[in-house]
């Protein structure tokens, strides 16, 4: 069957704002076709073989009343809460065990029938018997309360999970920061150690150069000292007789001056008018004696030469 024929058949089943698709042996909901008729707010899909609702069904937000009783539904779509205008929902005689958490968002829901479903205990207790209009209204109210409680638990669990994830993320970030801090500290320590190593090497080189310089200086001083000692020794050796020669020279000079002085005095006393003075008499006598002695010595020498 073509899409146009389906639309045509759907038009044939529309009456006012209602469409009756019950007893059509449907296995799925014609969502696309229903979306073409936004004025249709009441849909009867009872007594078919529908096992699930497609996610697109939750986009039919214009729906007010939906009858899905006597089908084979085992679950409802997670976004069923998007049907914000839904007031009446008949799920009688299906295979549902629970409802989606978003069911709590059906704030317009006033009537609900969940009997003859294998509901989980808490949901079944909230749903009640749904034997009449009053009980079905109470079912809607109590199930919404039940689902809101579940929603709160889910929200709380999600919040706890988010907080736990945030805490884990915070711890991861803290560990990351600690690791980065340790790495920075390690790099800083390595740089400091490298710098200290270079400083020690520099100091060692400087100390070695200083030791070499000191050794060189000591060697030069030693050589200089040895040279100076040798020079001093040589000077001492050379200068030892000098004082003796100086004394002898001085005596010689004094004697020479004395002889010159005596000769001068003798000459003055012998050749000048002072020869008759009293102080010159002994000098002239001494000169005469000296000359006589010299002549005698000359005669002796001459005799020796003749012999």
CSV table of C-alpha atoms in Angstrom, one decimal:
chain,number,residue,atom,x,y,z
A,1,UNK,CA,0.0,0.0,0.0
A,2,UNK,CA,1.4,3.4,-1.0
A,3,UNK,CA,1.8,6.4,1.3
A,4,UNK,CA,-1.0,8.2,-0.5
A,5,UNK,CA,-3.4,5.3,0.0
A,6,UNK,CA,-2.5,5.2,3.7
A,7,UNK,CA,-3.2,8.9,4.0
A,8,UNK,CA,-6.5,8.4,2.1
A,9,UNK,CA,-7.4,5.5,4.4
A,10,UNK,CA,-6.4,7.6,7.5
A,11,UNK,CA,-8.7,10.3,6.2
A,12,UNK,CA,-11.5,7.8,6.0
A,13,UNK,CA,-11.1,7.0,9.7
A,14,UNK,CA,-11.0,10.6,10.9
A,15,UNK,CA,-14.2,12.0,12.4
A,16,UNK,CA,-13.9,15.5,13.7
A,17,UNK,CA,-10.9,15.6,16.0
A,18,UNK,CA,-10.9,11.8,16.4
A,19,UNK,CA,-9.3,9.0,14.4
A,20,UNK,CA,-10.3,5.4,15.0
A,21,UNK,CA,-7.5,2.9,14.2
A,22,UNK,CA,-8.7,0.1,16.4
A,23,UNK,CA,-9.1,-3.5,15.2
A,24,UNK,CA,-6.9,-2.7,12.2
A,25,UNK,CA,-4.3,-5.4,12.9
A,26,UNK,CA,-1.6,-2.8,13.2
A,27,UNK,CA,1.9,-3.8,14.3
A,28,UNK,CA,3.2,-0.2,14.4
A,29,UNK,CA,1.7,3.3,14.8
A,30,UNK,CA,1.4,5.3,11.6
A,31,UNK,CA,3.2,8.3,13.2
A,32,UNK,CA,4.0,10.1,10.0
A,33,UNK,CA,0.4,10.0,8.9
A,34,UNK,CA,-0.9,11.2,12.2
A,35,UNK,CA,1.6,14.1,12.2
A,36,UNK,CA,-0.1,15.3,9.0
A,37,UNK,CA,-3.3,16.0,11.0
A,38,UNK,CA,-2.5,18.2,13.9
A,39,UNK,CA,-6.2,18.8,14.5
A,40,UNK,CA,-6.7,15.2,15.4
A,41,UNK,CA,-6.3,15.1,19.2
A,42,UNK,CA,-8.0,11.8,20.0
A,43,UNK,CA,-6.4,8.5,18.7
A,44,UNK,CA,-7.9,5.0,19.2
A,45,UNK,CA,-5.2,2.3,18.6
A,46,UNK,CA,-6.8,-0.4,20.7
A,47,UNK,CA,-7.1,-4.0,19.9
A,48,UNK,CA,-4.1,-4.2,17.6
A,49,UNK,CA,-0.7,-6.0,17.7
A,50,UNK,CA,1.5,-3.1,18.5
A,51,UNK,CA,4.6,-4.1,20.5
A,52,UNK,CA,6.3,-0.7,20.8
A,53,UNK,CA,5.9,3.0,20.1
A,54,UNK,CA,8.5,4.7,17.9
A,55,UNK,CA,10.5,7.6,19.4
A,56,UNK,CA,8.7,9.9,16.8
A,57,UNK,CA,5.4,9.2,18.6
A,58,UNK,CA,6.6,11.6,21.3
A,59,UNK,CA,6.6,14.4,18.8
A,60,UNK,CA,2.7,14.3,18.5
A,61,UNK,CA,2.4,16.9,21.2
A,62,UNK,CA,-1.1,17.8,20.0
A,63,UNK,CA,-2.6,14.6,21.3
A,64,UNK,CA,-5.0,14.8,24.2
A,65,UNK,CA,-6.4,11.3,24.4
A,66,UNK,CA,-4.7,8.0,23.3
A,67,UNK,CA,-6.2,4.5,23.6
A,68,UNK,CA,-3.5,1.8,23.4
A,69,UNK,CA,-5.4,-0.9,25.3
A,70,UNK,CA,-5.3,-4.5,24.3
A,71,UNK,CA,-2.0,-4.4,22.5
A,72,UNK,CA,1.4,-6.1,23.0
A,73,UNK,CA,3.3,-3.1,24.4
A,74,UNK,CA,6.3,-4.1,26.5
A,75,UNK,CA,7.7,-0.6,27.0
A,76,UNK,CA,7.1,3.0,26.2
A,77,UNK,CA,9.5,5.5,24.7
A,78,UNK,CA,11.8,7.4,27.0
A,79,UNK,CA,10.5,10.8,25.9
A,80,UNK,CA,6.9,10.1,26.5
A,81,UNK,CA,6.9,13.1,28.8
A,82,UNK,CA,7.0,15.4,25.8
A,83,UNK,CA,3.2,14.8,25.3
A,84,UNK,CA,2.5,17.8,27.5
A,85,UNK,CA,-1.2,18.0,26.4
A,86,UNK,CA,-2.0,14.4,27.0
A,87,UNK,CA,-4.9,14.1,29.5
A,88,UNK,CA,-6.3,10.6,28.9
A,89,UNK,CA,-4.1,7.4,28.4
A,90,UNK,CA,-5.5,3.9,28.3
A,91,UNK,CA,-2.8,1.2,28.6
A,92,UNK,CA,-5.1,-1.6,29.8
A,93,UNK,CA,-4.1,-5.2,29.0
A,94,UNK,CA,-0.6,-4.8,27.7
A,95,UNK,CA,2.8,-6.3,28.8
A,96,UNK,CA,4.2,-3.3,30.6
A,97,UNK,CA,6.3,-3.8,33.7
A,98,UNK,CA,7.4,-0.2,34.3
A,99,UNK,CA,7.0,3.3,32.9
A,100,UNK,CA,9.7,5.7,31.6
A,101,UNK,CA,11.0,8.3,34.1
A,102,UNK,CA,9.8,11.1,31.9
A,103,UNK,CA,6.2,9.9,32.5
A,104,UNK,CA,6.3,12.3,35.6
A,105,UNK,CA,6.3,15.2,33.1
A,106,UNK,CA,2.8,14.4,31.9
A,107,UNK,CA,1.4,17.3,34.0
A,108,UNK,CA,-1.9,17.4,32.1
A,109,UNK,CA,-2.7,13.7,32.6
A,110,UNK,CA,-6.0,13.3,34.4
A,111,UNK,CA,-7.0,9.7,33.5
A,112,UNK,CA,-4.9,6.5,33.4
A,113,UNK,CA,-5.7,2.8,33.2
A,114,UNK,CA,-2.8,0.3,33.8
A,115,UNK,CA,-4.7,-2.8,34.9
A,116,UNK,CA,-3.9,-6.2,33.5
A,117,UNK,CA,-0.2,-5.3,33.1
A,118,UNK,CA,2.6,-7.2,34.8
A,119,UNK,CA,3.7,-4.0,36.7
A,120,UNK,CA,6.5,-4.0,39.2
A,121,UNK,CA,5.2,-4.0,42.8
A,122,UNK,CA,5.7,-0.3,43.6
A,123,UNK,CA,4.1,0.9,40.3
A,124,UNK,CA,1.2,-1.6,40.7
A,125,UNK,CA,0.5,-0.4,44.2
A,126,UNK,CA,0.4,3.2,43.0
A,127,UNK,CA,-1.9,2.4,40.0
A,128,UNK,CA,-4.5,0.6,42.0
A,129,UNK,CA,-7.4,-1.4,40.5
A,130,UNK,CA,-8.7,1.1,37.9
A,131,UNK,CA,-12.2,-0.4,38.0
A,132,UNK,CA,-14.1,2.8,37.4
A,133,UNK,CA,-13.7,6.4,36.3
A,134,UNK,CA,-12.8,7.6,39.8
A,135,UNK,CA,-10.2,4.9,40.3
A,136,UNK,CA,-8.6,5.7,36.9
A,137,UNK,CA,-8.4,9.4,37.8
A,138,UNK,CA,-6.8,8.4,41.1
A,139,UNK,CA,-4.5,6.1,39.2
A,140,UNK,CA,-3.3,9.1,37.1
A,141,UNK,CA,-2.7,11.2,40.2
A,142,UNK,CA,-0.9,8.5,42.2
A,143,UNK,CA,1.2,7.2,39.3
A,144,UNK,CA,2.4,10.7,38.5
A,145,UNK,CA,3.3,11.1,42.2
A,146,UNK,CA,5.1,7.8,42.1
A,147,UNK,CA,6.9,8.6,38.9
A,148,UNK,CA,7.9,12.1,40.3
A,149,UNK,CA,9.4,10.4,43.3
A,150,UNK,CA,11.3,8.1,41.0
A,151,UNK,CA,12.2,11.2,38.9
A,152,UNK,CA,13.5,12.8,42.0
A,153,UNK,CA,15.5,9.7,42.9
A,154,UNK,CA,16.9,9.6,39.4
A,155,UNK,CA,17.7,13.3,39.5
A,156,UNK,CA,19.3,12.9,42.9
A,157,UNK,CA,21.2,9.9,41.6
A,158,UNK,CA,22.2,11.8,38.5
A,159,UNK,CA,23.2,14.8,40.7
A,160,UNK,CA,25.2,12.5,42.9
A,161,UNK,CA,26.8,10.9,39.9
A,162,UNK,CA,27.5,14.4,38.5
A,163,UNK,CA,28.9,15.5,41.8
A,164,UNK,CA,31.0,12.3,42.0
A,165,UNK,CA,32.2,12.8,38.5
A,166,UNK,CA,33.0,16.4,39.3
A,167,UNK,CA,34.8,15.3,42.4
A,168,UNK,CA,36.7,12.7,40.4
A,169,UNK,CA,37.5,15.3,37.8
A,170,UNK,CA,38.6,17.7,40.6
A,171,UNK,CA,40.8,14.9,42.1
A,172,UNK,CA,42.1,14.1,38.6
A,173,UNK,CA,42.9,17.8,38.1
A,174,UNK,CA,44.4,18.0,41.6
A,175,UNK,CA,46.5,15.0,40.8
A,176,UNK,CA,47.4,16.5,37.5
A,177,UNK,CA,48.4,19.7,39.2
A,178,UNK,CA,50.4,17.8,41.8
A,179,UNK,CA,52.1,15.8,39.0
A,180,UNK,CA,52.8,19.0,37.1
A,181,UNK,CA,54.1,20.6,40.3
A,182,UNK,CA,56.3,17.6,41.0
A,183,UNK,CA,57.6,17.7,37.4
A,184,UNK,CA,58.2,21.4,37.7
A,185,UNK,CA,60.0,20.8,41.0
A,186,UNK,CA,62.0,18.0,39.5
A,187,UNK,CA,63.0,20.1,36.5
A,188,UNK,CA,63.8,23.0,38.9
A,189,UNK,CA,65.9,20.6,41.1
A,190,UNK,CA,67.6,19.2,38.0
A,191,UNK,CA,68.4,22.7,36.8
A,192,UNK,CA,69.7,23.6,40.3
A,193,UNK,CA,71.8,20.4,40.4
A,194,UNK,CA,73.1,21.1,37.0
A,195,UNK,CA,73.9,24.7,38.0
A,196,UNK,CA,75.6,23.5,41.2
A,197,UNK,CA,77.6,21.0,39.2
A,198,UNK,CA,78.7,23.7,36.8
A,199,UNK,CA,79.5,26.0,39.7
A,200,UNK,CA,81.6,23.2,41.3
A,201,UNK,CA,83.4,22.5,38.0
A,202,UNK,CA,84.0,26.3,37.7
A,203,UNK,CA,85.3,26.5,41.2
A,204,UNK,CA,87.5,23.4,40.7
A,205,UNK,CA,88.9,24.9,37.5
A,206,UNK,CA,89.4,28.2,39.3
A,207,UNK,CA,91.1,26.5,42.2
A,208,UNK,CA,93.3,24.4,39.9
A,209,UNK,CA,94.3,27.6,38.0
A,210,UNK,CA,95.0,29.3,41.4
A,211,UNK,CA,97.0,26.3,42.5
A,212,UNK,CA,99.0,26.4,39.3
A,213,UNK,CA,99.5,30.1,39.6
A,214,UNK,CA,100.5,29.7,43.3
A,215,UNK,CA,102.9,26.9,42.4
A,216,UNK,CA,104.3,29.0,39.6
A,217,UNK,CA,104.7,31.9,41.9
A,218,UNK,CA,106.4,29.7,44.6
A,219,UNK,CA,108.7,28.3,41.9
A,220,UNK,CA,109.5,31.8,40.7
A,221,UNK,CA,110.1,33.0,44.3
A,222,UNK,CA,112.2,29.9,45.0
A,223,UNK,CA,114.3,30.5,41.9
A,224,UNK,CA,114.5,34.2,42.8
A,225,UNK,CA,115.4,33.3,46.3
A,226,UNK,CA,118.0,30.8,45.2
A,227,UNK,CA,119.3,33.3,42.7
A,228,UNK,CA,119.4,36.0,45.3
A,229,UNK,CA,121.1,33.7,47.8
A,230,UNK,CA,123.7,32.8,45.2
A,231,UNK,CA,124.1,36.5,44.3
A,232,UNK,CA,124.4,37.4,48.0
A,233,UNK,CA,126.9,34.6,48.5
A,234,UNK,CA,128.9,35.9,45.5
A,235,UNK,CA,128.6,39.4,46.7
A,236,UNK,CA,129.7,38.3,50.1
A,237,UNK,CA,132.6,36.4,48.7
A,238,UNK,CA,133.5,39.3,46.5
A,239,UNK,CA,133.0,41.9,49.1
A,240,UNK,CA,134.9,40.2,51.9
A,241,UNK,CA,138.4,41.4,50.9
A,242,UNK,CA,137.1,44.8,50.0
A,243,UNK,CA,137.0,46.1,53.6
A,244,UNK,CA,140.6,44.9,54.0
A,245,UNK,CA,141.6,46.7,50.8
A,246,UNK,CA,139.7,49.7,51.9
A,247,UNK,CA,141.5,49.9,55.3
A,248,UNK,CA,144.9,49.3,53.7
A,249,UNK,CA,144.2,51.9,51.1
A,250,UNK,CA,143.1,54.3,53.8
A,251,UNK,CA,146.3,53.6,55.8
A,252,UNK,CA,148.4,54.0,52.7
A,253,UNK,CA,146.7,57.2,51.9
A,254,UNK,CA,147.2,58.5,55.4
A,255,UNK,CA,150.9,57.5,55.3
A,256,UNK,CA,151.3,59.1,51.9
A,257,UNK,CA,149.7,62.2,53.2
A,258,UNK,CA,151.9,62.1,56.3
A,259,UNK,CA,155.0,61.6,54.1
A,260,UNK,CA,153.9,64.4,51.8
A,261,UNK,CA,153.3,66.6,54.9
A,262,UNK,CA,156.7,65.7,56.4
A,263,UNK,CA,158.4,66.3,53.1
A,264,UNK,CA,156.6,69.6,52.9
A,265,UNK,CA,157.6,70.5,56.4
A,266,UNK,CA,161.2,69.4,55.7
A,267,UNK,CA,161.3,71.4,52.5
A,268,UNK,CA,160.0,74.5,54.3
A,269,UNK,CA,162.4,74.1,57.2
A,270,UNK,CA,165.5,73.4,54.9
A,271,UNK,CA,164.8,75.8,52.0
A,272,UNK,CA,163.2,78.8,53.6
A,273,UNK,CA,164.2,81.4,56.2
A,274,UNK,CA,162.5,79.2,58.8
A,275,UNK,CA,165.4,76.8,58.9
A,276,UNK,CA,166.9,78.6,61.9
A,277,UNK,CA,163.7,78.4,63.9
A,278,UNK,CA,163.7,76.2,66.9
A,279,UNK,CA,161.0,73.8,65.6
A,280,UNK,CA,162.9,73.3,62.3
A,281,UNK,CA,166.3,72.4,63.9
A,282,UNK,CA,165.4,68.8,64.8
A,283,UNK,CA,163.7,68.4,61.4
A,284,UNK,CA,166.8,69.5,59.6
A,285,UNK,CA,168.9,67.3,61.8
A,286,UNK,CA,166.7,64.4,61.0
A,287,UNK,CA,166.9,65.2,57.2
A,288,UNK,CA,170.7,65.4,57.4
A,289,UNK,CA,170.9,62.1,59.2
A,290,UNK,CA,168.6,60.5,56.7
A,291,UNK,CA,170.6,61.8,53.8
A,292,UNK,CA,173.8,60.6,55.4
A,293,UNK,CA,172.3,57.2,55.9
A,294,UNK,CA,171.1,57.1,52.3
A,295,UNK,CA,174.6,58.0,51.0
A,296,UNK,CA,176.1,55.3,53.1
A,297,UNK,CA,173.7,52.8,51.7
A,298,UNK,CA,174.4,53.9,48.2
A,299,UNK,CA,178.2,53.4,48.8
A,300,UNK,CA,177.5,49.9,50.1
A,301,UNK,CA,175.4,49.1,47.0
A,302,UNK,CA,178.1,50.5,44.7
A,303,UNK,CA,180.8,48.4,46.4
A,304,UNK,CA,178.6,45.3,46.0
A,305,UNK,CA,178.2,46.1,42.3
A,306,UNK,CA,181.9,46.5,41.8
A,307,UNK,CA,182.7,43.2,43.6
